[in-house]
Amino acid sequence: MQDFLGEFYFFLEVLISGLLTGTLYSLIALGFVLIFKASGVFNFAQGAMMLFAALSFVGIQEKLGVPWPVAFVLAVLIMVILAYLVDKLVLGKLVNQEPIILFMATIGITFFIDGFGQTVWGSDIKVLDIGIPTGPLFIFDILIDKLELFAGAVAAIMVAGLAIFFSKTKVGRALRAVADDHQAALSVGISLHHIWIIVWSVAGLVGLIAGIMWGTKLGVQFSLSLVALKALPVLILGGFTSIPGAIVGGLIIGAGEKLAEIYIGPFIGGAIENWFAYMLAMVFLLFRPQGLFGEKIIERV
């Protein structure tokens, strides 16, 4: 009986750790969903935005010596300015272009932000510590990471706030209209430039919060932008247009890769955690390409 309880507690530890790690993936995925809902294009630059926001946050603290709440506000302002410049210099020139053109533009934005961030803030690994609780926490003999638990609470608050924003506010409804049809949105007086600035600013805020969470966990370094690639299978599972889908997809990916690594990895040489998410996403693409919460689009020709 004691052995069974031990195994059961261990299973719960792995499962809970995976679910909480999944919330960190979901935080990144939220930024992708926001921009996809407003422009209909996959924003390849979201990972670079997350890194640049976190670098700005830490860099402002180091160079100006200000407390972290002030640095947070200034980092948000920087992301708003970045959103304005992206619209003014890039996206604003590509209104009504094919989605692939917008996607390629976001790739260019990615490399620019990466290079600019390295030039301004340097490439050294930066320690981020703003008092977020870290370390182990035991609940009924189950080991839980305090940071992951805190990130889960932050993700829940953000999902609730974004859901209300999209469904209850005038700007949120305008975002959905722009995503459905650029020309129709323009014809009823919705400004694409204003909408894109707003949505890129919100995505920058989401990226900043995700960057703070991941930066606290791993340190603020340029490999953080690679973590954002895990958001792609999350989006494929949950659906590119669904905020709840981003959360559910992140939970599935986080829990699945942890359980697979522990219980299947020893039989096939390990390292499942590195590729499990992408294999699961490929299965979804074969059988349900719109994702769990995505809308099935039928085009008549």
C-alpha positions as YAML, in Angstrom:
chain: A
units: angstrom
residues:
- id: 1
  name: MET
  ca: [0.00, 0.00, 0.00]
- id: 2
  name: GLN
  ca: [2.84, 2.35, 0.87]
- id: 3
  name: ASP
  ca: [4.51, 1.65, -2.48]
- id: 4
  name: PHE
  ca: [1.24, 2.33, -4.32]
- id: 5
  name: LEU
  ca: [0.79, 5.66, -2.53]
- id: 6
  name: GLY
  ca: [4.38, 6.58, -3.32]
- id: 7
  name: GLU
  ca: [3.89, 5.86, -7.01]
- id: 8
  name: PHE
  ca: [0.58, 7.70, -7.03]
- id: 9
  name: TYR
  ca: [2.09, 10.80, -5.40]
- id: 10
  name: PHE
  ca: [4.97, 10.70, -7.87]
- id: 11
  name: PHE
  ca: [2.49, 10.49, -10.77]
- id: 12
  name: LEU
  ca: [0.61, 13.50, -9.38]
- id: 13
  name: GLU
  ca: [3.88, 15.44, -9.03]
- id: 14
  name: VAL
  ca: [4.76, 14.80, -12.67]
- id: 15
  name: LEU
  ca: [1.24, 15.59, -13.85]
- id: 16
  name: ILE
  ca: [0.93, 18.82, -11.85]
- id: 17
  name: SER
  ca: [4.42, 19.93, -12.88]
- id: 18
  name: GLY
  ca: [3.48, 19.33, -16.52]
- id: 19
  name: LEU
  ca: [0.19, 21.20, -16.20]
- id: 20
  name: LEU
  ca: [1.87, 24.18, -14.57]
- id: 21
  name: THR
  ca: [4.65, 24.20, -17.18]
- id: 22
  name: GLY
  ca: [1.87, 24.12, -19.75]
- id: 23
  name: THR
  ca: [0.52, 27.40, -18.37]
- id: 24
  name: LEU
  ca: [3.90, 28.97, -19.17]
- id: 25
  name: TYR
  ca: [3.58, 27.73, -22.75]
- id: 26
  name: SER
  ca: [0.05, 29.12, -22.81]
- id: 27
  name: LEU
  ca: [1.26, 32.57, -21.81]
- id: 28
  name: ILE
  ca: [3.43, 32.65, -24.93]
- id: 29
  name: ALA
  ca: [0.65, 31.23, -27.09]
- id: 30
  name: LEU
  ca: [-1.72, 33.99, -26.00]
- id: 31
  name: GLY
  ca: [0.41, 36.56, -27.81]
- id: 32
  name: PHE
  ca: [0.22, 34.55, -31.03]
- id: 33
  name: VAL
  ca: [-3.57, 34.18, -30.71]
- id: 34
  name: LEU
  ca: [-4.10, 37.91, -30.19]
- id: 35
  name: ILE
  ca: [-2.32, 38.91, -33.37]
- id: 36
  name: PHE
  ca: [-3.77, 36.04, -35.40]
- id: 37
  name: LYS
  ca: [-7.29, 37.06, -34.36]
- id: 38
  name: ALA
  ca: [-6.67, 40.64, -35.48]
- id: 39
  name: SER
  ca: [-4.70, 40.09, -38.69]
- id: 40
  name: GLY
  ca: [-5.20, 36.46, -39.68]
- id: 41
  name: VAL
  ca: [-1.44, 35.89, -39.82]
- id: 42
  name: PHE
  ca: [0.88, 33.81, -37.65]
- id: 43
  name: ASN
  ca: [3.23, 36.28, -35.94]
- id: 44
  name: PHE
  ca: [6.64, 34.65, -36.08]
- id: 45
  name: ALA
  ca: [8.04, 37.60, -34.12]
- id: 46
  name: GLN
  ca: [6.17, 36.84, -30.87]
- id: 47
  name: GLY
  ca: [9.13, 34.98, -29.38]
- id: 48
  name: ALA
  ca: [11.46, 37.86, -30.23]
- id: 49
  name: MET
  ca: [8.96, 40.29, -28.71]
- id: 50
  name: MET
  ca: [8.87, 38.25, -25.50]
- id: 51
  name: LEU
  ca: [12.66, 38.28, -25.29]
- id: 52
  name: PHE
  ca: [12.97, 41.97, -26.16]
- id: 53
  name: ALA
  ca: [10.35, 42.90, -23.54]
- id: 54
  name: ALA
  ca: [12.13, 40.89, -20.83]
- id: 55
  name: LEU
  ca: [15.52, 42.32, -21.85]
- id: 56
  name: SER
  ca: [14.09, 45.85, -21.72]
- id: 57
  name: PHE
  ca: [12.61, 45.18, -18.30]
- id: 58
  name: VAL
  ca: [15.88, 43.89, -16.84]
- id: 59
  name: GLY
  ca: [18.01, 46.43, -18.72]
- id: 60
  name: ILE
  ca: [16.00, 49.38, -17.40]
- id: 61
  name: GLN
  ca: [16.39, 48.10, -13.86]
- id: 62
  name: GLU
  ca: [20.15, 47.67, -14.27]
- id: 63
  name: LYS
  ca: [20.92, 50.93, -16.10]
- id: 64
  name: LEU
  ca: [18.48, 53.28, -14.38]
- id: 65
  name: GLY
  ca: [18.42, 51.62, -10.96]
- id: 66
  name: VAL
  ca: [14.65, 51.99, -10.67]
- id: 67
  name: PRO
  ca: [12.33, 49.61, -8.77]
- id: 68
  name: TRP
  ca: [10.72, 46.88, -10.81]
- id: 69
  name: PRO
  ca: [7.19, 48.43, -10.96]
- id: 70
  name: VAL
  ca: [8.66, 51.51, -12.67]
- id: 71
  name: ALA
  ca: [10.73, 49.30, -14.98]
- id: 72
  name: PHE
  ca: [7.58, 47.33, -15.82]
- id: 73
  name: VAL
  ca: [5.68, 50.48, -16.82]
- id: 74
  name: LEU
  ca: [8.61, 51.69, -18.94]
- id: 75
  name: ALA
  ca: [8.93, 48.27, -20.60]
- id: 76
  name: VAL
  ca: [5.22, 48.35, -21.44]
- id: 77
  name: LEU
  ca: [5.73, 51.82, -22.96]
- id: 78
  name: ILE
  ca: [8.61, 50.48, -25.05]
- id: 79
  name: MET
  ca: [6.39, 47.67, -26.36]
- id: 80
  name: VAL
  ca: [3.67, 50.20, -27.27]
- id: 81
  name: ILE
  ca: [6.24, 52.25, -29.19]
- id: 82
  name: LEU
  ca: [7.43, 49.07, -30.90]
- id: 83
  name: ALA
  ca: [3.82, 48.27, -31.86]
- id: 84
  name: TYR
  ca: [3.41, 51.75, -33.36]
- id: 85
  name: LEU
  ca: [6.63, 51.43, -35.37]
- id: 86
  name: VAL
  ca: [5.69, 47.96, -36.62]
- id: 87
  name: ASP
  ca: [2.41, 49.31, -37.94]
- id: 88
  name: LYS
  ca: [3.86, 52.56, -39.28]
- id: 89
  name: LEU
  ca: [6.90, 51.10, -41.01]
- id: 90
  name: VAL
  ca: [5.84, 47.55, -41.92]
- id: 91
  name: LEU
  ca: [2.26, 46.33, -41.53]
- id: 92
  name: GLY
  ca: [0.68, 49.62, -42.53]
- id: 93
  name: LYS
  ca: [2.36, 49.26, -45.93]
- id: 94
  name: LEU
  ca: [0.97, 45.76, -46.41]
- id: 95
  name: VAL
  ca: [-2.77, 46.24, -45.85]
- id: 96
  name: ASN
  ca: [-4.82, 43.78, -47.96]
- id: 97
  name: GLN
  ca: [-1.75, 41.79, -48.95]
- id: 98
  name: GLU
  ca: [-1.80, 37.99, -48.89]
- id: 99
  name: PRO
  ca: [-1.28, 36.39, -45.44]
- id: 100
  name: ILE
  ca: [2.01, 34.85, -46.60]
- id: 101
  name: ILE
  ca: [3.35, 38.36, -47.26]
- id: 102
  name: LEU
  ca: [2.44, 39.45, -43.72]
- id: 103
  name: PHE
  ca: [3.98, 36.25, -42.34]
- id: 104
  name: MET
  ca: [7.27, 36.89, -44.14]
- id: 105
  name: ALA
  ca: [7.20, 40.45, -42.79]
- id: 106
  name: THR
  ca: [6.99, 39.10, -39.23]
- id: 107
  name: ILE
  ca: [10.07, 36.96, -39.91]
- id: 108
  name: GLY
  ca: [11.95, 40.11, -40.89]
- id: 109
  name: ILE
  ca: [10.68, 41.83, -37.74]
- id: 110
  name: THR
  ca: [11.94, 38.88, -35.70]
- id: 111
  name: PHE
  ca: [15.54, 39.20, -36.86]
- id: 112
  name: PHE
  ca: [15.49, 42.97, -36.49]
- id: 113
  name: ILE
  ca: [14.17, 42.83, -32.90]
- id: 114
  name: ASP
  ca: [16.70, 40.12, -31.98]
- id: 115
  name: GLY
  ca: [19.60, 42.15, -33.37]
- id: 116
  name: PHE
  ca: [18.37, 45.47, -31.97]
- id: 117
  name: GLY
  ca: [17.81, 43.96, -28.53]
- id: 118
  name: GLN
  ca: [21.32, 42.53, -28.48]
- id: 119
  name: THR
  ca: [22.78, 45.88, -29.56]
- id: 120
  name: VAL
  ca: [20.93, 47.89, -26.90]
- id: 121
  name: TRP
  ca: [20.92, 45.53, -23.92]
- id: 122
  name: GLY
  ca: [23.84, 43.18, -24.63]
- id: 123
  name: SER
  ca: [23.90, 39.41, -25.03]
- id: 124
  name: ASP
  ca: [24.92, 38.32, -21.53]
- id: 125
  name: ILE
  ca: [22.57, 36.14, -19.50]
- id: 126
  name: LYS
  ca: [20.69, 38.34, -17.05]
- id: 127
  name: VAL
  ca: [19.27, 37.19, -13.72]
- id: 128
  name: LEU
  ca: [15.67, 38.28, -13.18]
- id: 129
  name: ASP
  ca: [14.45, 38.41, -9.59]
- id: 130
  name: ILE
  ca: [11.47, 40.58, -8.66]
- id: 131
  name: GLY
  ca: [10.32, 38.56, -5.70]
- id: 132
  name: ILE
  ca: [8.27, 35.94, -7.53]
- id: 133
  name: PRO
  ca: [8.22, 32.89, -5.23]
- id: 134
  name: THR
  ca: [10.48, 30.06, -6.35]
- id: 135
  name: GLY
  ca: [11.53, 26.72, -4.96]
- id: 136
  name: PRO
  ca: [9.65, 23.62, -3.82]
- id: 137
  name: LEU
  ca: [6.28, 23.60, -2.10]
- id: 138
  name: PHE
  ca: [4.81, 20.47, -0.51]
- id: 139
  name: ILE
  ca: [1.04, 20.01, -0.54]
- id: 140
  name: PHE
  ca: [-0.09, 16.66, 0.91]
- id: 141
  name: ASP
  ca: [3.38, 15.22, 0.21]
- id: 142
  name: ILE
  ca: [3.15, 16.36, -3.43]
- id: 143
  name: LEU
  ca: [6.07, 18.50, -4.62]
- id: 144
  name: ILE
  ca: [5.03, 21.61, -6.57]
- id: 145
  name: ASP
  ca: [7.20, 24.39, -7.99]
- id: 146
  name: LYS
  ca: [6.15, 27.76, -6.54]
- id: 147
  name: LEU
  ca: [7.05, 29.65, -9.72]
- id: 148
  name: GLU
  ca: [4.93, 27.39, -11.89]
- id: 149
  name: LEU
  ca: [2.03, 27.71, -9.45]
- id: 150
  name: PHE
  ca: [2.35, 31.50, -9.54]
- id: 151
  name: ALA
  ca: [2.52, 31.47, -13.36]
- id: 152
  name: GLY
  ca: [-0.63, 29.36, -13.47]
- id: 153
  name: ALA
  ca: [-2.49, 31.96, -11.43]
- id: 154
  name: VAL
  ca: [-1.20, 34.77, -13.68]
- id: 155
  name: ALA
  ca: [-2.26, 32.86, -16.80]
- id: 156
  name: ALA
  ca: [-5.76, 32.33, -15.40]
- id: 157
  name: ILE
  ca: [-6.14, 36.05, -14.68]
- id: 158
  name: MET
  ca: [-4.90, 37.01, -18.14]
- id: 159
  name: VAL
  ca: [-7.19, 34.55, -19.91]
- id: 160
  name: ALA
  ca: [-10.20, 35.88, -18.00]
- id: 161
  name: GLY
  ca: [-9.23, 39.47, -18.78]
- id: 162
  name: LEU
  ca: [-8.62, 38.83, -22.48]
- id: 163
  name: ALA
  ca: [-11.86, 36.87, -22.83]
- id: 164
  name: ILE
  ca: [-13.78, 39.82, -21.39]
- id: 165
  name: PHE
  ca: [-11.81, 42.22, -23.59]
- id: 166
  name: PHE
  ca: [-12.69, 40.38, -26.80]
- id: 167
  name: SER
  ca: [-16.32, 39.67, -26.00]
- id: 168
  name: LYS
  ca: [-17.50, 42.72, -24.07]
- id: 169
  name: THR
  ca: [-15.58, 45.75, -25.37]
- id: 170
  name: LYS
  ca: [-16.01, 47.76, -28.54]
- id: 171
  name: VAL
  ca: [-12.32, 47.39, -29.38]
- id: 172
  name: GLY
  ca: [-12.54, 43.61, -28.91]
- id: 173
  name: ARG
  ca: [-15.45, 43.36, -31.33]
- id: 174
  name: ALA
  ca: [-13.55, 45.52, -33.80]
- id: 175
  name: LEU
  ca: [-10.60, 43.14, -33.54]
- id: 176
  name: ARG
  ca: [-12.82, 40.22, -34.50]
- id: 177
  name: ALA
  ca: [-14.26, 42.19, -37.42]
- id: 178
  name: VAL
  ca: [-10.79, 43.00, -38.74]
- id: 179
  name: ALA
  ca: [-9.77, 39.35, -38.51]
- id: 180
  name: ASP
  ca: [-12.84, 38.25, -40.50]
- id: 181
  name: ASP
  ca: [-12.50, 40.72, -43.38]
- id: 182
  name: HIS
  ca: [-10.12, 43.68, -43.72]
- id: 183
  name: GLN
  ca: [-12.11, 45.33, -46.51]
- id: 184
  name: ALA
  ca: [-15.44, 45.00, -44.70]
- id: 185
  name: ALA
  ca: [-13.90, 46.42, -41.52]
- id: 186
  name: LEU
  ca: [-12.53, 49.40, -43.45]
- id: 187
  name: SER
  ca: [-15.92, 49.98, -45.10]
- id: 188
  name: VAL
  ca: [-17.63, 50.47, -41.72]
- id: 189
  name: GLY
  ca: [-15.01, 52.89, -40.46]
- id: 190
  name: ILE
  ca: [-12.71, 50.60, -38.45]
- id: 191
  name: SER
  ca: [-9.10, 51.78, -38.67]
- id: 192
  name: LEU
  ca: [-6.76, 48.87, -39.33]
- id: 193
  name: HIS
  ca: [-3.81, 50.95, -38.16]
- id: 194
  name: HIS
  ca: [-5.37, 51.69, -34.76]
- id: 195
  name: ILE
  ca: [-6.49, 48.09, -34.31]
- id: 196
  name: TRP
  ca: [-3.09, 46.67, -35.20]
- id: 197
  name: ILE
  ca: [-1.31, 49.08, -32.86]
- id: 198
  name: ILE
  ca: [-3.65, 48.08, -30.04]
- id: 199
  name: VAL
  ca: [-3.35, 44.35, -30.62]
- id: 200
  name: TRP
  ca: [0.44, 44.43, -31.03]
- id: 201
  name: SER
  ca: [0.66, 46.48, -27.83]
- id: 202
  name: VAL
  ca: [-1.47, 43.96, -25.94]
- id: 203
  name: ALA
  ca: [0.59, 41.12, -27.43]
- id: 204
  name: GLY
  ca: [3.70, 42.98, -26.26]
- id: 205
  name: LEU
  ca: [2.27, 43.18, -22.73]
- id: 206
  name: VAL
  ca: [1.50, 39.46, -22.82]
- id: 207
  name: GLY
  ca: [5.03, 38.85, -24.12]
- id: 208
  name: LEU
  ca: [6.48, 40.93, -21.29]
- id: 209
  name: ILE
  ca: [4.63, 38.96, -18.62]
- id: 210
  name: ALA
  ca: [5.56, 35.65, -20.27]
- id: 211
  name: GLY
  ca: [9.17, 36.83, -20.54]
- id: 212
  name: ILE
  ca: [9.24, 37.72, -16.84]
- id: 213
  name: MET
  ca: [7.93, 34.27, -15.92]
- id: 214
  name: TRP
  ca: [10.35, 32.40, -18.20]
- id: 215
  name: GLY
  ca: [13.18, 34.80, -17.36]
- id: 216
  name: THR
  ca: [12.71, 34.10, -13.66]
- id: 217
  name: LYS
  ca: [12.80, 30.37, -14.43]
- id: 218
  name: LEU
  ca: [15.67, 30.23, -16.96]
- id: 219
  name: GLY
  ca: [17.34, 33.64, -16.85]
- id: 220
  name: VAL
  ca: [16.87, 36.31, -19.51]
- id: 221
  name: GLN
  ca: [18.91, 35.11, -22.48]
- id: 222
  name: PHE
  ca: [18.51, 34.90, -26.22]
- id: 223
  name: SER
  ca: [17.59, 31.23, -26.13]
- id: 224
  name: LEU
  ca: [14.28, 32.36, -24.61]
- id: 225
  name: SER
  ca: [13.02, 33.15, -28.11]
- id: 226
  name: LEU
  ca: [13.42, 29.45, -28.94]
- id: 227
  name: VAL
  ca: [11.07, 28.56, -26.08]
- id: 228
  name: ALA
  ca: [8.37, 30.41, -28.02]
- id: 229
  name: LEU
  ca: [8.49, 27.70, -30.69]
- id: 230
  name: LYS
  ca: [6.69, 25.43, -28.21]
- id: 231
  name: ALA
  ca: [3.71, 27.73, -28.69]
- id: 232
  name: LEU
  ca: [3.25, 26.42, -32.23]
- id: 233
  name: PRO
  ca: [2.08, 22.92, -31.24]
- id: 234
  name: VAL
  ca: [0.03, 24.55, -28.45]
- id: 235
  name: LEU
  ca: [-1.77, 26.64, -31.06]
- id: 236
  name: ILE
  ca: [-2.28, 23.67, -33.37]
- id: 237
  name: LEU
  ca: [-3.94, 21.73, -30.55]
- id: 238
  name: GLY
  ca: [-6.06, 24.56, -29.19]
- id: 239
  name: GLY
  ca: [-6.84, 26.45, -32.38]
- id: 240
  name: PHE
  ca: [-5.20, 29.61, -33.70]
- id: 241
  name: THR
  ca: [-8.18, 31.84, -32.90]
- id: 242
  name: SER
  ca: [-9.14, 30.57, -29.44]
- id: 243
  name: ILE
  ca: [-7.89, 32.09, -26.19]
- id: 244
  name: PRO
  ca: [-9.27, 29.19, -24.08]
- id: 245
  name: GLY
  ca: [-7.75, 26.87, -26.69]
- id: 246
  name: ALA
  ca: [-4.31, 28.35, -26.02]
- id: 247
  name: ILE
  ca: [-4.69, 27.43, -22.35]
- id: 248
  name: VAL
  ca: [-6.05, 23.92, -22.95]
- id: 249
  name: GLY
  ca: [-3.43, 23.25, -25.62]
- id: 250
  name: GLY
  ca: [-0.68, 24.38, -23.28]
- id: 251
  name: LEU
  ca: [-1.95, 22.12, -20.49]
- id: 252
  name: ILE
  ca: [-2.09, 19.12, -22.84]
- id: 253
  name: ILE
  ca: [1.40, 19.76, -24.20]
- id: 254
  name: GLY
  ca: [2.92, 20.45, -20.78]
- id: 255
  name: ALA
  ca: [1.40, 17.41, -19.07]
- id: 256
  name: GLY
  ca: [1.88, 15.14, -22.09]
- id: 257
  name: GLU
  ca: [5.58, 15.80, -22.54]
- id: 258
  name: LYS
  ca: [6.35, 15.38, -18.82]
- id: 259
  name: LEU
  ca: [4.43, 12.10, -18.53]
- id: 260
  name: ALA
  ca: [5.88, 10.79, -21.78]
- id: 261
  name: GLU
  ca: [9.42, 11.60, -20.65]
- id: 262
  name: ILE
  ca: [9.00, 9.80, -17.33]
- id: 263
  name: TYR
  ca: [6.93, 6.77, -18.35]
- id: 264
  name: ILE
  ca: [7.82, 6.19, -22.01]
- id: 265
  name: GLY
  ca: [11.26, 7.76, -22.29]
- id: 266
  name: PRO
  ca: [13.19, 4.98, -20.50]
- id: 267
  name: PHE
  ca: [11.97, 2.45, -23.09]
- id: 268
  name: ILE
  ca: [13.13, 4.39, -26.15]
- id: 269
  name: GLY
  ca: [16.23, 6.20, -24.92]
- id: 270
  name: GLY
  ca: [14.69, 9.33, -23.40]
- id: 271
  name: ALA
  ca: [14.62, 12.91, -24.72]
- id: 272
  name: ILE
  ca: [10.90, 12.59, -25.59]
- id: 273
  name: GLU
  ca: [10.27, 15.96, -23.97]
- id: 274
  name: ASN
  ca: [12.12, 17.68, -26.82]
- id: 275
  name: TRP
  ca: [9.92, 16.39, -29.64]
- id: 276
  name: PHE
  ca: [6.70, 15.05, -28.09]
- id: 277
  name: ALA
  ca: [4.78, 18.33, -28.59]
- id: 278
  name: TYR
  ca: [5.57, 18.45, -32.30]
- id: 279
  name: MET
  ca: [4.60, 14.82, -32.89]
- id: 280
  name: LEU
  ca: [1.30, 15.36, -31.09]
- id: 281
  name: ALA
  ca: [0.69, 18.49, -33.18]
- id: 282
  name: MET
  ca: [1.33, 16.51, -36.36]
- id: 283
  name: VAL
  ca: [-1.32, 13.97, -35.33]
- id: 284
  name: PHE
  ca: [-3.79, 16.80, -34.78]
- id: 285
  name: LEU
  ca: [-2.98, 18.24, -38.20]
- id: 286
  name: LEU
  ca: [-3.88, 14.89, -39.75]
- id: 287
  name: PHE
  ca: [-7.18, 14.37, -37.94]
- id: 288
  name: ARG
  ca: [-8.34, 17.80, -36.69]
- id: 289
  name: PRO
  ca: [-6.33, 20.58, -38.36]
- id: 290
  name: GLN
  ca: [-8.52, 23.36, -36.93]
- id: 291
  name: GLY
  ca: [-7.62, 22.31, -33.37]
- id: 292
  name: LEU
  ca: [-9.87, 21.52, -30.44]
- id: 293
  name: PHE
  ca: [-11.47, 24.98, -30.26]
- id: 294
  name: GLY
  ca: [-10.73, 26.33, -33.73]
- id: 295
  name: GLU
  ca: [-13.46, 27.08, -36.24]
- id: 296
  name: LYS
  ca: [-13.84, 24.83, -39.23]
- id: 297
  name: ILE
  ca: [-13.83, 27.07, -42.31]
- id: 298
  name: ILE
  ca: [-15.68, 25.87, -45.41]
- id: 299
  name: GLU
  ca: [-14.97, 27.78, -48.61]
- id: 300
  name: ARG
  ca: [-17.35, 27.50, -51.52]
- id: 301
  name: VAL
  ca: [-15.92, 27.85, -55.00]
...
